[in-house]
Amino acid sequence: MAVVNVTLKLSTVSETITVTADSPLLNTSNPEVGVRFDTKRLTDLPTNPPGGINSGGGFRDAFAFALSAPGVSQLNSGNSTFASGTNFSVNGSRPRGNNFIIDGQDSNDPSVTGRQQVINNTDIIQEFHLITNQFAPEYGRAAGSVVNVITKSGTNDFHGSAFWYYSSNVMNARTNLDKAATNKDGSPKFPSTPSITSTNLAAP
């Protein structure tokens, strides 16, 4: 009868770490109610508030993303000067009850409330987080909503983006109010036609 001596060796230890940028669809860590917009959604969603570029926060106002969330409604033109920027009400609260935060820092207008810092370049935003209910104690201050904007940080490589926005009266349809408005000489009055360019550069 043959004797076989079997030797067992220790295997190497391997560890795999998977990093994902997308937030989970279901929040199981706290009871807060709200929405998160990542860079993909920020690219697809409209930024101009209803009423055109001359209303609310102006052209490409990043805080107008809040109008795409459930329970958020923009005020009518008669109530549009309660706060600076794009005026909106969350779950029926006052427009002055919104708390704006950029990269963890308070960014509220100390005079009429609303956002203090203007963000018209949406390419610098990494995440737009709107909390509409069940705020954590770390926020406080306001009872309407918490708007938390996180900007992009540096990268390992140089890269950037650029765009050109052009609006022409030849390509735009006029509303009935535009058709009724005339200049002093009786000629038709056209709305303004903005032409705006923007660039964004990220570096190590």
mmCIF file of C-alpha atoms in Angstrom:
data_model
loop_
_atom_site.group_PDB
_atom_site.id
_atom_site.type_symbol
_atom_site.label_atom_id
_atom_site.label_comp_id
_atom_site.label_asym_id
_atom_site.label_seq_id
_atom_site.Cartn_x
_atom_site.Cartn_y
_atom_site.Cartn_z
ATOM 1 C CA MET A 1 0.000 0.000 0.000
ATOM 2 C CA ALA A 2 1.408 3.406 -1.028
ATOM 3 C CA VAL A 3 1.432 6.377 1.332
ATOM 4 C CA VAL A 4 0.728 9.816 -0.186
ATOM 5 C CA ASN A 5 1.602 12.907 1.847
ATOM 6 C CA VAL A 6 -0.631 15.803 0.810
ATOM 7 C CA THR A 7 0.619 19.338 1.549
ATOM 8 C CA LEU A 8 -1.919 22.156 1.792
ATOM 9 C CA LYS A 9 -0.725 25.642 0.919
ATOM 10 C CA LEU A 10 -2.292 28.967 1.809
ATOM 11 C CA SER A 11 -3.915 30.750 -1.064
ATOM 12 C CA THR A 12 -3.272 34.412 -1.774
ATOM 13 C CA VAL A 13 -5.800 36.882 -0.423
ATOM 14 C CA SER A 14 -7.548 38.988 -3.053
ATOM 15 C CA GLU A 15 -9.866 41.929 -2.539
ATOM 16 C CA THR A 16 -12.024 43.720 -5.081
ATOM 17 C CA ILE A 17 -13.332 47.257 -4.504
ATOM 18 C CA THR A 18 -16.034 48.564 -6.821
ATOM 19 C CA VAL A 19 -16.657 52.303 -6.858
ATOM 20 C CA THR A 20 -19.858 53.606 -8.428
ATOM 21 C CA ALA A 21 -20.733 57.260 -8.932
ATOM 22 C CA ASP A 22 -24.504 56.863 -9.072
ATOM 23 C CA SER A 23 -26.529 57.142 -5.873
ATOM 24 C CA PRO A 24 -28.892 54.278 -5.006
ATOM 25 C CA LEU A 25 -32.500 54.729 -6.085
ATOM 26 C CA LEU A 26 -33.817 53.883 -2.619
ATOM 27 C CA ASN A 27 -32.457 55.698 0.420
ATOM 28 C CA THR A 28 -32.276 53.314 3.371
ATOM 29 C CA SER A 29 -29.902 55.295 5.613
ATOM 30 C CA ASN A 30 -32.202 58.155 6.717
ATOM 31 C CA PRO A 31 -35.871 59.209 6.402
ATOM 32 C CA GLU A 32 -35.283 62.325 4.283
ATOM 33 C CA VAL A 33 -37.456 62.898 1.209
ATOM 34 C CA GLY A 34 -35.901 64.442 -1.862
ATOM 35 C CA VAL A 35 -34.237 63.954 -5.227
ATOM 36 C CA ARG A 36 -30.663 63.826 -6.514
ATOM 37 C CA PHE A 37 -29.697 64.884 -10.010
ATOM 38 C CA ASP A 38 -26.372 63.521 -11.283
ATOM 39 C CA THR A 39 -24.382 64.934 -14.200
ATOM 40 C CA LYS A 40 -26.395 62.928 -16.760
ATOM 41 C CA ARG A 41 -29.710 64.318 -15.546
ATOM 42 C CA LEU A 42 -28.284 67.820 -15.232
ATOM 43 C CA THR A 43 -27.356 67.658 -18.905
ATOM 44 C CA ASP A 44 -30.818 66.534 -20.004
ATOM 45 C CA LEU A 45 -33.013 68.732 -17.793
ATOM 46 C CA PRO A 46 -33.965 72.280 -18.870
ATOM 47 C CA THR A 47 -32.414 75.125 -16.893
ATOM 48 C CA ASN A 48 -34.477 78.082 -18.088
ATOM 49 C CA PRO A 49 -37.353 78.725 -15.664
ATOM 50 C CA PRO A 50 -40.862 79.138 -17.120
ATOM 51 C CA GLY A 51 -41.264 82.684 -18.332
ATOM 52 C CA GLY A 52 -38.005 82.983 -20.260
ATOM 53 C CA ILE A 53 -34.500 84.167 -19.561
ATOM 54 C CA ASN A 54 -35.670 87.481 -18.097
ATOM 55 C CA SER A 55 -37.584 85.868 -15.221
ATOM 56 C CA GLY A 56 -36.409 84.260 -12.004
ATOM 57 C CA GLY A 57 -32.719 83.500 -11.844
ATOM 58 C CA GLY A 58 -32.030 84.379 -15.468
ATOM 59 C CA PHE A 59 -30.404 82.401 -18.229
ATOM 60 C CA ARG A 60 -29.265 78.842 -17.357
ATOM 61 C CA ASP A 61 -30.000 79.280 -13.646
ATOM 62 C CA ALA A 62 -28.766 76.052 -12.060
ATOM 63 C CA PHE A 63 -31.236 76.356 -9.184
ATOM 64 C CA ALA A 64 -34.104 76.064 -11.686
ATOM 65 C CA PHE A 65 -33.478 72.297 -11.573
ATOM 66 C CA ALA A 66 -35.624 72.309 -8.444
ATOM 67 C CA LEU A 67 -38.682 72.932 -10.649
ATOM 68 C CA SER A 68 -38.308 69.381 -12.019
ATOM 69 C CA ALA A 69 -38.806 67.774 -8.592
ATOM 70 C CA PRO A 70 -42.162 66.525 -7.251
ATOM 71 C CA GLY A 71 -43.930 68.931 -4.895
ATOM 72 C CA VAL A 72 -42.138 72.007 -6.278
ATOM 73 C CA SER A 73 -44.046 74.755 -8.046
ATOM 74 C CA GLN A 74 -42.901 78.096 -9.412
ATOM 75 C CA LEU A 75 -44.739 81.205 -8.303
ATOM 76 C CA ASN A 76 -46.691 83.308 -10.750
ATOM 77 C CA SER A 77 -45.396 86.609 -12.080
ATOM 78 C CA GLY A 78 -47.186 88.626 -9.398
ATOM 79 C CA ASN A 79 -45.326 86.808 -6.618
ATOM 80 C CA SER A 80 -41.930 86.454 -8.280
ATOM 81 C CA THR A 81 -40.002 89.000 -6.191
ATOM 82 C CA PHE A 82 -40.214 87.404 -2.752
ATOM 83 C CA ALA A 83 -36.682 85.984 -2.959
ATOM 84 C CA SER A 84 -33.660 86.315 -5.200
ATOM 85 C CA GLY A 85 -33.115 83.860 -8.029
ATOM 86 C CA THR A 86 -35.703 81.398 -9.279
ATOM 87 C CA ASN A 87 -38.668 81.629 -6.920
ATOM 88 C CA PHE A 88 -40.326 78.318 -6.053
ATOM 89 C CA SER A 89 -42.492 76.849 -3.331
ATOM 90 C CA VAL A 90 -41.980 73.355 -1.912
ATOM 91 C CA ASN A 91 -45.008 71.471 -0.603
ATOM 92 C CA GLY A 92 -46.922 74.753 -0.236
ATOM 93 C CA SER A 93 -44.304 76.463 1.936
ATOM 94 C CA ARG A 94 -43.171 80.058 1.543
ATOM 95 C CA PRO A 95 -40.537 80.767 -1.118
ATOM 96 C CA ARG A 96 -38.435 82.342 1.638
ATOM 97 C CA GLY A 97 -38.331 78.984 3.426
ATOM 98 C CA ASN A 98 -35.706 77.439 1.144
ATOM 99 C CA ASN A 99 -32.140 76.903 2.333
ATOM 100 C CA PHE A 100 -29.346 77.048 -0.277
ATOM 101 C CA ILE A 101 -25.985 75.343 0.278
ATOM 102 C CA ILE A 102 -22.978 75.148 -2.072
ATOM 103 C CA ASP A 103 -20.261 72.628 -1.191
ATOM 104 C CA GLY A 104 -21.433 72.562 2.409
ATOM 105 C CA GLN A 105 -21.358 76.348 2.822
ATOM 106 C CA ASP A 106 -24.356 78.589 3.430
ATOM 107 C CA SER A 107 -25.304 80.557 0.309
ATOM 108 C CA ASN A 108 -28.463 82.474 1.233
ATOM 109 C CA ASP A 109 -29.225 86.095 0.439
ATOM 110 C CA PRO A 110 -29.210 87.856 3.839
ATOM 111 C CA SER A 111 -31.681 90.532 2.728
ATOM 112 C CA VAL A 112 -34.585 88.867 0.885
ATOM 113 C CA THR A 113 -33.489 85.202 1.185
ATOM 114 C CA GLY A 114 -33.094 83.048 -1.888
ATOM 115 C CA ARG A 115 -29.785 82.014 -3.328
ATOM 116 C CA GLN A 116 -26.786 84.311 -2.857
ATOM 117 C CA GLN A 117 -24.321 82.866 -5.366
ATOM 118 C CA VAL A 118 -25.353 82.826 -9.017
ATOM 119 C CA ILE A 119 -24.528 79.611 -10.924
ATOM 120 C CA ASN A 120 -25.207 79.932 -14.647
ATOM 121 C CA ASN A 121 -22.670 77.327 -15.800
ATOM 122 C CA THR A 122 -24.213 73.936 -15.122
ATOM 123 C CA ASP A 123 -21.037 72.155 -16.286
ATOM 124 C CA ILE A 124 -19.357 72.835 -12.926
ATOM 125 C CA ILE A 125 -22.014 70.929 -10.948
ATOM 126 C CA GLN A 126 -21.377 67.322 -9.906
ATOM 127 C CA GLU A 127 -24.625 66.785 -8.039
ATOM 128 C CA PHE A 128 -27.814 68.715 -7.332
ATOM 129 C CA HIS A 129 -29.534 67.510 -4.155
ATOM 130 C CA LEU A 130 -32.971 68.815 -3.172
ATOM 131 C CA ILE A 131 -34.446 67.742 0.182
ATOM 132 C CA THR A 132 -38.157 68.475 0.492
ATOM 133 C CA ASN A 133 -39.019 66.850 3.834
ATOM 134 C CA GLN A 134 -37.557 65.122 6.914
ATOM 135 C CA PHE A 135 -34.340 67.172 7.049
ATOM 136 C CA ALA A 136 -31.414 65.985 9.101
ATOM 137 C CA PRO A 137 -30.432 68.152 12.132
ATOM 138 C CA GLU A 138 -27.258 69.255 10.311
ATOM 139 C CA TYR A 139 -29.263 71.520 8.002
ATOM 140 C CA GLY A 140 -31.799 73.446 10.072
ATOM 141 C CA ARG A 141 -32.451 77.132 9.294
ATOM 142 C CA ALA A 142 -35.392 76.734 6.881
ATOM 143 C CA ALA A 143 -38.619 74.741 6.882
ATOM 144 C CA GLY A 144 -39.311 74.678 3.139
ATOM 145 C CA SER A 145 -36.507 72.779 1.451
ATOM 146 C CA VAL A 146 -32.742 72.318 1.363
ATOM 147 C CA VAL A 147 -30.954 72.865 -1.954
ATOM 148 C CA ASN A 148 -27.465 71.374 -1.763
ATOM 149 C CA VAL A 149 -25.213 71.892 -4.804
ATOM 150 C CA ILE A 150 -21.902 69.997 -5.038
ATOM 151 C CA THR A 151 -19.394 71.276 -7.593
ATOM 152 C CA LYS A 152 -16.888 69.189 -9.519
ATOM 153 C CA SER A 153 -13.381 68.763 -8.162
ATOM 154 C CA GLY A 154 -10.055 68.465 -9.956
ATOM 155 C CA THR A 155 -9.150 65.512 -12.135
ATOM 156 C CA ASN A 156 -6.009 63.603 -13.100
ATOM 157 C CA ASP A 157 -6.087 64.904 -16.662
ATOM 158 C CA PHE A 158 -6.842 68.139 -18.435
ATOM 159 C CA HIS A 159 -10.264 68.217 -20.044
ATOM 160 C CA GLY A 160 -13.050 70.696 -20.563
ATOM 161 C CA SER A 161 -16.153 71.656 -22.476
ATOM 162 C CA ALA A 162 -17.530 74.589 -24.397
ATOM 163 C CA PHE A 163 -20.885 75.615 -25.793
ATOM 164 C CA TRP A 164 -22.502 78.419 -27.749
ATOM 165 C CA TYR A 165 -26.132 79.372 -27.179
ATOM 166 C CA TYR A 166 -27.809 81.477 -29.843
ATOM 167 C CA SER A 167 -31.471 82.431 -30.082
ATOM 168 C CA SER A 168 -32.752 84.175 -33.208
ATOM 169 C CA ASN A 169 -36.096 85.871 -33.802
ATOM 170 C CA VAL A 170 -36.172 84.208 -37.213
ATOM 171 C CA MET A 171 -36.338 80.770 -35.563
ATOM 172 C CA ASN A 172 -38.566 81.670 -32.581
ATOM 173 C CA ALA A 173 -42.328 82.052 -32.581
ATOM 174 C CA ARG A 174 -43.743 85.189 -30.978
ATOM 175 C CA THR A 175 -46.463 85.059 -28.342
ATOM 176 C CA ASN A 176 -49.643 87.123 -28.550
ATOM 177 C CA LEU A 177 -48.119 89.670 -26.153
ATOM 178 C CA ASP A 178 -45.058 89.950 -28.391
ATOM 179 C CA LYS A 179 -47.274 90.487 -31.414
ATOM 180 C CA ALA A 180 -49.239 93.217 -29.648
ATOM 181 C CA ALA A 181 -46.112 95.088 -28.548
ATOM 182 C CA THR A 182 -44.775 97.677 -30.979
ATOM 183 C CA ASN A 183 -41.970 100.210 -31.042
ATOM 184 C CA LYS A 184 -42.556 103.969 -31.031
ATOM 185 C CA ASP A 185 -42.540 104.057 -34.820
ATOM 186 C CA GLY A 186 -45.197 101.330 -35.007
ATOM 187 C CA SER A 187 -42.845 98.586 -36.149
ATOM 188 C CA PRO A 188 -43.184 95.143 -34.498
ATOM 189 C CA LYS A 189 -41.202 94.670 -31.309
ATOM 190 C CA PHE A 190 -39.185 91.478 -30.986
ATOM 191 C CA PRO A 191 -37.881 89.943 -27.755
ATOM 192 C CA SER A 192 -34.181 89.990 -27.042
ATOM 193 C CA THR A 193 -31.995 87.443 -28.828
ATOM 194 C CA PRO A 194 -29.184 86.311 -26.524
ATOM 195 C CA SER A 195 -25.929 84.917 -27.795
ATOM 196 C CA ILE A 196 -23.917 83.359 -24.962
ATOM 197 C CA THR A 197 -20.722 81.320 -24.934
ATOM 198 C CA SER A 198 -19.262 79.363 -22.025
ATOM 199 C CA THR A 199 -16.147 77.291 -21.397
ATOM 200 C CA ASN A 200 -15.172 74.939 -18.596
ATOM 201 C CA LEU A 201 -11.650 73.606 -17.873
ATOM 202 C CA ALA A 202 -10.731 70.922 -15.341
ATOM 203 C CA ALA A 203 -7.112 70.324 -14.311
ATOM 204 C CA PRO A 204 -5.173 68.229 -11.758
#
